[in-house]
XYZ file of C-alpha atoms in Angstrom:
663
model
C 83.769 133.960 111.725
C 86.204 136.476 110.180
C 88.610 134.024 108.582
C 91.005 134.883 105.755
C 92.711 132.262 103.621
C 95.825 133.499 101.828
C 96.923 131.449 98.844
C 99.967 131.668 96.566
C 98.495 131.439 93.052
C 101.704 130.035 91.596
C 102.362 127.305 94.138
C 103.057 123.892 92.617
C 101.321 121.641 93.314
C 98.414 124.032 93.806
C 96.514 123.574 97.129
C 93.312 122.408 95.460
C 91.888 120.724 98.549
C 92.272 123.893 100.582
C 90.521 126.194 98.135
C 87.880 123.586 97.321
C 86.764 123.152 100.927
C 86.807 126.939 101.360
C 84.562 127.420 98.345
C 82.274 124.601 99.382
C 81.760 125.817 102.927
C 82.180 129.564 102.237
C 83.812 129.748 105.639
C 86.687 132.083 104.733
C 87.589 134.937 102.431
C 90.189 133.940 99.831
C 93.082 136.281 99.074
C 95.624 135.468 96.358
C 99.093 136.723 97.256
C 101.858 136.330 94.680
C 104.502 136.813 97.394
C 103.162 134.107 99.707
C 105.149 130.886 99.875
C 102.416 128.600 101.224
C 98.747 128.735 102.225
C 97.909 130.361 105.557
C 94.664 130.782 107.460
C 94.024 133.730 109.770
C 91.306 132.740 112.234
C 90.502 133.771 115.804
C 93.714 135.804 116.107
C 95.878 132.832 115.148
C 97.669 131.733 111.984
C 97.549 128.178 110.659
C 99.925 127.081 107.885
C 99.560 123.289 107.814
C 97.308 122.442 104.833
C 95.710 119.400 106.455
C 94.925 121.413 109.559
C 93.486 124.248 107.457
C 91.175 121.831 105.661
C 90.040 120.318 108.951
C 89.335 123.719 110.536
C 87.401 125.070 107.561
C 85.424 121.841 107.269
C 84.407 122.008 110.905
C 83.548 125.705 110.701
C 81.404 125.002 107.648
C 79.733 122.067 109.431
C 80.973 119.792 106.655
C 81.372 116.981 109.151
C 77.627 117.179 109.784
C 76.822 116.300 106.163
C 77.733 112.654 106.537
C 78.933 110.222 109.146
C 81.532 109.199 106.569
C 83.092 112.665 106.378
C 85.981 111.887 108.795
C 86.794 108.796 106.752
C 86.900 110.894 103.583
C 89.397 113.284 105.108
C 91.552 110.394 106.265
C 91.298 108.896 102.787
C 92.326 112.175 101.140
C 95.423 112.329 103.309
C 96.484 108.721 102.783
C 95.857 108.711 99.027
C 98.518 111.297 98.388
C 101.106 108.683 99.254
C 99.296 105.703 97.704
C 101.171 104.068 94.834
C 99.742 100.534 94.706
C 96.963 100.237 92.135
C 94.743 97.990 94.346
C 94.778 100.693 97.057
C 93.758 103.415 94.602
C 91.147 101.172 92.987
C 89.593 100.314 96.356
C 89.404 104.012 97.227
C 87.576 104.814 94.013
C 85.139 101.977 94.657
C 84.377 103.450 98.065
C 83.331 106.701 96.409
C 80.912 105.224 93.872
C 77.895 106.838 95.546
C 79.422 110.312 95.742
C 79.063 111.709 92.252
C 80.674 115.101 92.721
C 83.604 113.845 94.784
C 84.548 110.702 92.880
C 85.163 112.314 89.459
C 87.343 114.950 91.120
C 89.429 112.322 92.858
C 89.553 110.233 89.692
C 90.880 113.124 87.660
C 93.374 114.134 90.348
C 94.747 110.628 90.696
C 94.926 109.997 86.982
C 96.686 113.291 86.366
C 99.225 112.452 89.063
C 99.642 109.053 87.433
C 100.039 110.766 84.053
C 102.705 113.125 85.334
C 104.612 110.262 86.942
C 104.460 108.184 83.770
C 105.476 111.120 81.591
C 108.463 111.959 83.786
C 109.727 108.401 83.390
C 109.026 108.260 79.681
C 109.804 111.797 78.601
C 111.588 110.593 75.508
C 108.944 108.103 74.417
C 106.706 108.775 71.437
C 103.571 109.077 73.562
C 105.113 111.440 76.088
C 106.631 113.547 73.328
C 103.276 113.859 71.596
C 101.803 115.593 74.632
C 104.450 118.292 74.502
C 103.597 119.236 70.940
C 101.526 122.388 70.639
C 101.355 123.210 74.348
C 102.285 126.835 73.911
C 104.025 128.880 76.605
C 104.434 125.781 78.775
C 107.099 125.823 81.475
C 108.131 122.547 83.050
C 106.653 122.142 86.510
C 104.417 125.219 86.116
C 101.582 123.936 83.939
C 98.185 124.090 85.652
C 95.128 122.596 83.951
C 91.599 121.801 85.085
C 88.672 119.494 84.503
C 85.370 121.291 85.126
C 82.647 119.264 86.872
C 79.781 118.080 84.668
C 76.581 119.252 86.391
C 74.174 117.923 83.764
C 74.833 114.211 84.047
C 77.172 111.397 84.987
C 80.636 111.364 83.464
C 81.000 109.113 80.431
C 84.055 107.687 78.698
C 84.357 110.801 76.540
C 84.715 112.926 79.673
C 87.357 110.499 80.928
C 89.689 111.637 78.165
C 89.282 115.235 79.290
C 89.701 114.263 82.942
C 92.911 112.415 82.264
C 94.316 115.242 80.135
C 93.353 117.783 82.784
C 93.574 118.398 86.465
C 90.369 118.855 88.379
C 89.093 121.626 90.529
C 85.625 121.425 92.136
C 83.278 124.326 91.638
C 84.563 127.209 93.716
C 83.267 130.453 92.194
C 80.744 130.880 95.032
C 78.399 132.623 92.558
C 80.131 135.999 93.083
C 81.033 136.856 89.490
C 78.325 139.493 89.237
C 80.800 142.289 90.018
C 82.590 141.389 86.783
C 79.370 141.875 84.846
C 79.113 145.342 86.408
C 82.696 146.016 85.325
C 81.873 145.118 81.722
C 78.702 147.219 81.743
C 80.529 150.268 83.121
C 83.246 149.920 80.484
C 80.654 149.759 77.724
C 81.443 146.130 76.883
C 78.143 144.621 78.012
C 74.488 145.636 77.964
C 71.092 144.483 79.219
C 68.648 143.051 76.693
C 65.043 141.872 76.917
C 64.781 140.503 73.369
C 62.913 137.194 73.395
C 64.942 134.072 72.680
C 63.558 133.321 69.226
C 64.031 136.880 67.995
C 67.518 137.068 69.492
C 68.499 133.846 67.748
C 67.286 135.176 64.398
C 68.953 138.563 64.876
C 72.275 136.964 65.747
C 72.041 134.716 62.687
C 71.180 137.622 60.375
C 73.664 140.056 61.931
C 71.010 142.489 63.243
C 71.817 144.491 66.402
C 69.499 144.509 69.404
C 67.501 147.684 69.963
C 69.148 147.877 73.409
C 72.737 147.535 72.171
C 73.463 151.231 72.613
C 71.447 151.840 75.796
C 73.127 153.990 78.426
C 75.310 152.529 81.159
C 72.825 153.804 83.726
C 69.903 151.951 82.113
C 71.933 148.760 81.818
C 72.954 148.879 85.483
C 69.351 149.505 86.509
C 68.158 146.434 84.621
C 71.004 144.382 86.090
C 69.936 145.317 89.605
C 66.412 144.160 88.756
C 67.895 140.863 87.569
C 69.851 140.450 90.823
C 66.684 140.935 92.849
C 64.822 138.353 90.796
C 61.875 140.658 90.272
C 59.285 139.999 87.580
C 60.792 142.842 85.563
C 64.335 141.565 86.117
C 63.501 138.095 84.876
C 62.703 139.553 81.450
C 66.310 140.683 80.975
C 69.716 139.144 80.368
C 73.222 140.574 80.022
C 75.003 140.277 76.678
C 78.677 140.861 75.901
C 79.151 143.681 73.368
C 81.495 141.863 71.007
C 80.190 142.106 67.463
C 76.954 142.225 65.502
C 78.049 140.597 62.260
C 81.336 138.787 62.855
C 81.661 135.761 60.511
C 82.219 133.698 63.642
C 78.682 133.698 65.025
C 79.961 132.758 68.501
C 81.181 136.362 68.722
C 77.814 137.940 67.962
C 76.999 139.459 71.362
C 76.583 136.241 73.377
C 74.568 136.133 76.599
C 76.793 136.111 79.696
C 74.257 136.392 82.577
C 70.693 135.121 83.010
C 68.102 134.978 85.758
C 67.411 131.578 87.273
C 64.885 131.422 90.070
C 65.365 127.743 90.888
C 67.044 127.224 94.286
C 70.653 126.100 94.044
C 71.450 122.798 95.747
C 74.274 124.478 97.714
C 73.394 128.159 98.110
C 69.602 127.938 98.088
C 67.890 131.103 96.842
C 70.779 133.426 97.679
C 71.489 134.135 94.005
C 68.930 134.939 91.324
C 71.448 135.442 88.507
C 74.033 133.050 87.165
C 76.824 133.413 84.601
C 76.790 131.330 81.446
C 79.463 128.700 80.945
C 81.119 130.764 78.205
C 81.563 133.652 80.627
C 82.411 131.774 83.813
C 84.913 129.370 82.272
C 87.631 131.845 81.195
C 87.107 133.965 84.327
C 87.469 131.053 86.737
C 90.396 129.603 84.774
C 92.292 132.872 84.968
C 91.518 133.636 88.605
C 92.365 130.133 89.814
C 95.786 130.009 88.205
C 95.070 127.753 85.229
C 97.823 128.163 82.655
C 96.381 125.950 79.905
C 92.702 125.271 79.262
C 92.430 121.871 77.613
C 89.111 121.266 75.913
C 87.633 119.462 72.939
C 87.828 121.087 69.525
C 84.040 121.439 69.309
C 84.669 124.653 71.256
C 87.171 125.965 68.708
C 84.779 128.631 67.384
C 84.405 129.836 70.964
C 88.146 130.209 71.574
C 88.167 133.872 70.409
C 85.193 134.475 72.713
C 87.156 132.927 75.614
C 90.100 135.256 74.997
C 87.808 138.291 74.559
C 86.358 137.749 78.045
C 89.810 137.644 79.609
C 91.063 140.728 77.742
C 87.885 142.726 78.367
C 88.167 142.091 82.112
C 91.923 142.659 82.246
C 92.592 139.163 83.614
C 95.691 137.002 83.349
C 96.013 135.235 79.990
C 95.194 131.517 79.711
C 96.370 129.463 76.738
C 93.903 127.106 75.062
C 94.863 123.642 73.821
C 92.140 121.655 72.135
C 91.881 118.000 71.223
C 89.379 115.752 69.479
C 86.330 114.216 71.089
C 86.372 110.526 71.788
C 83.736 108.425 70.038
C 83.128 104.672 70.002
C 81.113 102.536 67.594
C 77.661 101.344 68.698
C 77.914 103.886 71.522
C 75.831 106.909 72.495
C 77.540 109.737 74.357
C 74.704 112.240 74.057
C 73.314 112.827 77.550
C 69.899 113.525 76.047
C 69.835 110.115 74.378
C 71.281 108.369 77.414
C 68.536 110.004 79.484
C 66.024 108.500 77.064
C 67.276 104.989 77.846
C 67.081 105.645 81.585
C 63.651 107.279 81.433
C 62.202 104.439 79.348
C 63.538 101.729 81.643
C 65.757 100.159 78.974
C 68.689 100.188 81.403
C 68.978 99.879 85.153
C 70.371 103.378 85.718
C 73.377 105.535 84.982
C 75.731 102.833 86.252
C 74.265 100.156 83.973
C 77.168 98.058 82.600
C 75.863 98.640 79.057
C 76.242 102.398 79.500
C 79.385 104.316 78.433
C 79.382 106.284 81.687
C 82.508 105.991 83.804
C 80.376 104.311 86.468
C 78.959 101.923 83.864
C 82.229 100.753 82.337
C 83.838 100.545 85.775
C 80.959 98.326 86.911
C 81.575 96.129 83.870
C 85.200 95.648 84.865
C 87.159 98.509 83.296
C 90.088 99.511 85.485
C 91.237 103.072 86.110
C 94.708 102.091 84.954
C 93.416 100.835 81.605
C 91.375 104.001 81.124
C 94.414 106.117 81.887
C 96.796 104.250 79.613
C 94.289 104.195 76.765
C 93.595 107.924 76.941
C 97.292 108.724 77.107
C 97.853 106.552 74.054
C 95.258 108.606 72.158
C 97.191 111.737 72.951
C 96.177 115.211 71.783
C 94.894 114.044 68.402
C 92.745 116.478 66.440
C 91.142 113.805 64.267
C 87.530 112.935 65.054
C 87.152 109.181 64.662
C 84.858 106.439 65.929
C 87.027 103.937 67.764
C 86.465 100.232 68.154
C 86.154 98.934 71.702
C 88.693 96.158 71.147
C 91.793 98.233 71.934
C 90.705 99.485 75.344
C 89.355 96.094 76.457
C 92.530 94.368 75.228
C 94.563 96.803 77.298
C 92.290 96.161 80.274
C 92.853 92.413 79.900
C 96.631 92.877 80.045
C 96.210 94.690 83.339
C 93.822 92.261 85.039
C 95.181 88.967 83.724
C 98.287 88.845 85.983
C 96.244 89.541 89.121
C 92.834 87.943 88.490
C 92.335 84.781 90.590
C 91.124 81.706 88.698
C 87.877 79.930 89.521
C 85.604 77.358 87.858
C 81.964 77.374 86.868
C 79.829 74.605 85.338
C 76.744 75.684 83.366
C 73.516 74.119 84.603
C 70.906 75.640 82.267
C 68.168 73.313 81.010
C 69.537 73.213 77.477
C 73.107 72.769 78.680
C 72.701 71.120 82.043
C 75.728 69.688 83.786
C 76.643 66.027 83.444
C 77.373 63.769 86.455
C 80.602 61.799 86.128
C 81.713 58.793 88.161
C 85.486 58.621 88.588
C 86.780 55.078 89.073
C 89.878 55.234 91.238
C 88.911 58.540 92.819
C 88.822 59.250 96.577
C 86.356 57.144 98.535
C 85.545 60.199 100.663
C 85.885 63.867 99.633
C 89.350 65.358 100.025
C 90.071 69.084 100.240
C 93.376 70.390 98.950
C 94.849 73.871 98.560
C 95.881 74.957 95.072
C 97.100 78.347 93.771
C 94.434 80.800 92.682
C 96.779 81.835 89.883
C 99.410 79.391 88.692
C 101.642 82.175 87.372
C 101.272 84.461 90.379
C 101.475 82.696 93.723
C 101.110 86.033 95.527
C 97.396 85.961 94.687
C 96.966 83.228 97.290
C 95.406 79.778 97.446
C 91.926 78.312 97.090
C 90.310 75.113 98.350
C 89.455 72.406 95.818
C 87.312 69.371 96.684
C 88.331 66.027 95.121
C 85.753 63.222 94.992
C 84.672 60.256 92.896
C 81.526 62.083 91.789
C 82.020 65.246 89.786
C 80.149 67.499 87.359
C 81.286 68.579 83.909
C 79.669 70.694 81.195
C 77.358 69.245 78.574
C 79.460 70.615 75.695
C 82.562 68.857 77.033
C 80.733 65.590 77.635
C 79.212 65.595 74.138
C 82.655 66.029 72.571
C 84.214 62.945 74.207
C 84.963 59.894 72.092
C 84.815 56.376 73.525
C 88.033 55.534 75.402
C 89.339 59.058 74.868
C 91.858 60.279 77.410
C 91.226 63.799 78.717
C 92.789 65.970 81.403
C 90.840 67.024 84.477
C 92.466 70.366 85.301
C 94.315 70.560 88.641
C 93.927 66.782 89.019
C 95.211 64.586 86.219
C 94.185 62.443 83.258
C 91.114 60.213 83.020
C 89.892 57.819 80.322
C 86.260 57.832 79.163
C 84.885 54.372 79.903
C 81.233 54.859 79.025
C 78.794 57.587 78.069
C 75.007 57.513 78.459
C 72.988 59.538 75.942
C 69.205 60.007 75.877
C 66.934 59.912 72.824
C 67.456 63.628 72.137
C 71.236 63.276 72.081
C 71.842 64.843 75.499
C 74.553 63.198 77.595
C 73.074 62.168 80.935
C 76.010 60.358 82.589
C 79.660 59.447 82.077
C 82.001 56.963 83.704
C 85.757 57.544 83.695
C 88.846 55.679 84.874
C 91.335 57.914 86.659
C 94.799 57.707 85.065
C 97.129 59.901 87.074
C 100.148 58.432 85.267
C 98.864 59.856 81.982
C 100.719 62.704 80.250
C 98.577 65.863 80.129
C 100.722 67.133 77.276
C 99.336 64.408 75.018
C 95.642 65.116 75.596
C 93.678 67.446 73.359
C 91.052 68.356 75.927
C 91.687 70.007 79.278
C 88.383 70.472 81.091
C 87.128 72.152 84.237
C 85.011 70.222 86.712
C 83.439 70.522 90.144
C 82.785 68.015 92.886
C 79.084 67.197 93.018
C 77.475 69.255 95.811
C 76.851 67.686 99.207
C 75.687 68.983 102.561
C 79.306 69.211 103.689
C 80.546 70.768 100.433
C 77.741 72.759 98.756
C 78.237 74.620 95.485
C 77.062 78.244 95.195
C 74.720 79.088 92.340
C 75.910 81.894 90.079
C 74.556 83.820 87.117
C 77.006 84.707 84.359
C 75.804 87.798 82.505
C 77.015 89.050 79.144
C 75.848 92.149 77.299
C 75.367 93.500 73.809
C 75.468 97.070 72.511
C 72.321 99.105 73.141
C 72.018 100.170 69.492
C 72.379 98.264 66.218
C 73.957 101.040 64.166
C 77.650 101.829 64.456
C 77.131 105.589 64.344
C 73.828 107.370 64.766
C 73.407 110.481 62.668
C 71.978 113.684 64.102
C 68.530 113.104 62.610
C 68.328 109.386 63.441
C 65.575 108.344 65.810
C 67.287 106.299 68.501
C 64.117 104.231 68.985
C 64.567 102.837 65.451
C 67.932 101.313 66.298
C 67.342 99.661 69.666
C 68.983 96.254 70.044
C 66.135 93.820 70.848
C 68.047 91.803 73.456
C 71.103 93.196 75.210
C 71.439 90.946 78.266
C 72.310 87.246 78.183
C 72.334 85.048 81.274
C 73.761 81.613 82.007
C 73.032 79.810 85.257
C 75.847 77.752 86.694
C 77.473 76.180 89.706
C 80.774 77.688 90.850
C 83.488 76.537 93.196
C 82.848 77.525 96.807
C 85.786 79.944 96.858
C 83.768 82.593 94.998
C 81.747 83.153 98.183
C 84.761 85.039 99.551
C 84.625 87.642 96.766
C 83.555 91.213 97.425
C 81.567 93.529 95.160
C 83.817 94.772 92.372
C 86.353 91.935 92.628
C 87.691 90.854 89.236
C 88.439 87.203 88.538
C 88.476 84.628 85.763
C 86.235 81.629 85.290
C 88.715 79.464 83.434
C 87.737 78.527 79.886
C 84.928 81.109 80.056
C 86.479 84.517 80.485
C 87.059 87.364 82.905
C 84.253 88.439 85.223
C 83.548 91.047 87.860
C 81.418 90.198 90.884
C 78.472 92.599 90.952
C 76.081 91.515 93.678
C 74.138 88.717 95.369
C 70.446 88.448 94.476
C 68.170 85.967 96.240
C 71.140 83.831 97.216
C 72.586 83.767 93.681
C 75.913 85.478 92.952
C 75.846 87.630 89.803
C 78.935 88.105 87.653
C 79.356 90.413 84.652
C 81.523 89.204 81.798
C 84.440 91.557 81.084
C 85.199 91.895 77.354
C 88.739 90.801 76.524
C 89.090 92.601 73.195
C 88.652 89.547 71.003
C 86.570 90.102 67.895
C 83.903 87.565 68.870
C 83.468 89.157 72.272
C 83.007 92.746 71.093
C 81.017 92.123 67.909
C 77.378 93.159 67.974
C 75.299 90.072 68.706
C 72.296 91.704 67.029
C 73.968 92.093 63.633
C 75.486 88.750 62.592
C 77.594 88.652 59.463
C 75.191 88.110 56.552
C 75.567 84.962 54.497
C 76.901 85.341 50.975
C 74.041 85.618 48.460
C 73.299 82.525 46.447
C 74.585 82.643 42.886
C 72.582 80.985 40.113
C 74.692 78.505 38.144
C 75.434 79.244 34.525
C 73.648 77.020 32.017
C 75.613 74.038 30.752
C 77.324 74.557 27.377
C 79.535 72.469 25.209
C 83.155 73.122 25.955
C 85.935 72.773 23.381
C 88.534 70.122 23.970
C 91.554 71.816 25.498
C 94.430 71.199 27.887
C 93.837 74.615 29.513
C 91.777 74.962 32.712
C 88.139 75.719 32.090
C 86.679 79.182 32.683
C 83.278 80.790 32.368
C 82.687 82.858 29.269
C 83.393 86.522 29.787
C 80.173 87.729 28.157
C 77.890 84.845 29.097
C 75.919 82.838 26.574
C 74.369 83.862 23.263
C 75.863 87.313 23.250
C 75.987 88.968 19.836
C 76.801 92.641 20.330
C 75.878 94.973 17.500
C 78.311 97.828 17.827
C 79.086 100.561 15.307
C 82.850 100.905 15.284
C 85.621 101.950 12.943
C 87.780 99.065 14.114
C 88.147 96.104 11.785
C 85.656 93.323 12.373
C 86.642 90.045 14.036
C 84.595 87.022 14.897
C 83.676 86.310 18.506
C 86.116 83.993 20.217
C 83.133 82.076 21.565
C 81.474 81.536 18.200
C 80.610 77.871 17.816
């Protein structure tokens, strides 16, 4: 198919979907035309200008619909999401993409950037919005184009989320055809082929020693490059290095490698290409060609910024401004992919989406919302300071987002050590009654739930143990009741309670408001649930470079409570967020052997985010001072400053005085 896609490089918003599907399928030749007003596709003697239609045609030509039965749904989703504004709709879409690693981060970044732009336009004069304008050189309103490169070496973690939210995203679309640029550099004398082994090259770069091939002829360099392209045994010995400097104080500029052989088949293009550009070469080239105006990246790359600009200038490409910001670090948290791999490989976690992991998939599975992530990252702004943040701020923000919309449910712990207590309610219904009550008392739009009222209920052991004789308590969503009797076994465990219902009682005068559940029957069974909480994976707030991660593993990081829950939780779907009242916020994860599993969502409170493996140490015991005779005085007593029996022998020119403590 001889198809040509013409794109205006300065169009805003840029037609990312169009170029992405073209690059993915390689079903058309891309031509950038500064005079074009909109994308157009020349195919089979016809011209198509509708972007949605272009995407559909190229996808079909590239047999993209054959990759998955869900492909049509993805295209429909892409079209509808552009107009989506309700957070639940966006959140549900992201959930549907959980198993599509390369697509989901792209959509996440696109949506969050759109959200960022919308927020910033409404709050242009706010402190946060103003902070983003600082330092963004050569920026023109409505013409800034950024990007978030895909992360091919692992799942995105919370550190990447900051970059994603400060950037726009563009899926990989270089098609591996940057080799002609290497030829251009070689012909201009700005690159050369080198077969120096890695260890020697590293030492020579460090010591400022030139390679023996640095001044080889253009003809020899091109010959070696052709061998590299063919993947021959001879070609695999060589690489291409940029001819920048031998002894620049900035070692990133000391003739870096820009092309290497790689014989492993590519997951998209197979064995078509035997050579691949390095990140340091491809990044500035792709940014410039694809219309990026500002490359936002973390300041760990600051030494490479001159290298980035050298590549663009050497190739005569359009200039791209660089804006760097600090990395995001959290206490008790590993962001090193190598160390995270170690946890996965050793079976210490369930995978890259483990709720204890700082990956985007992991924290999302634990109940972090996209909106909270976005707001938190925007609040951090373009700070240059490298700090280790506490987790309390982001979870507190998350709580503010979920609290108004999280339906309320009840759960009664039934573990052996804290088993539930049966309660007989005198004056209760003779037969079970089912009534509808709001799922959220402050937000009736959340809907209603069914509550069963009966004379036989269950309460938690902790509540039962706290009751005094004849104490009046409030049964939530029902009314007051007075404790008539309490049965306790020899070990102090409450085994039964009898109460008198007192619906005329004033709930405002009771100190205890407790949750309860009707005892299960065949007609009204109670689902069994597992409430799961987590601890940090490591016991040290910040691991140093030379620390062995195995020395700081938290012994136990998962804590489970078994409970009954009200029957309404059976209507929940995977990923639904709710609150078990008096326990906390939870996200429904899955059903396992008939038991519903819920993950506790941290709410930002100190007790909830503190490391459970490192309790606050008790104050050391202090030995009492020996008893001494004290003079009679009306002043308060105080310990002697120098202790007992102190007679300092000091050579001094001051006049001598007797000790104030001398008997």
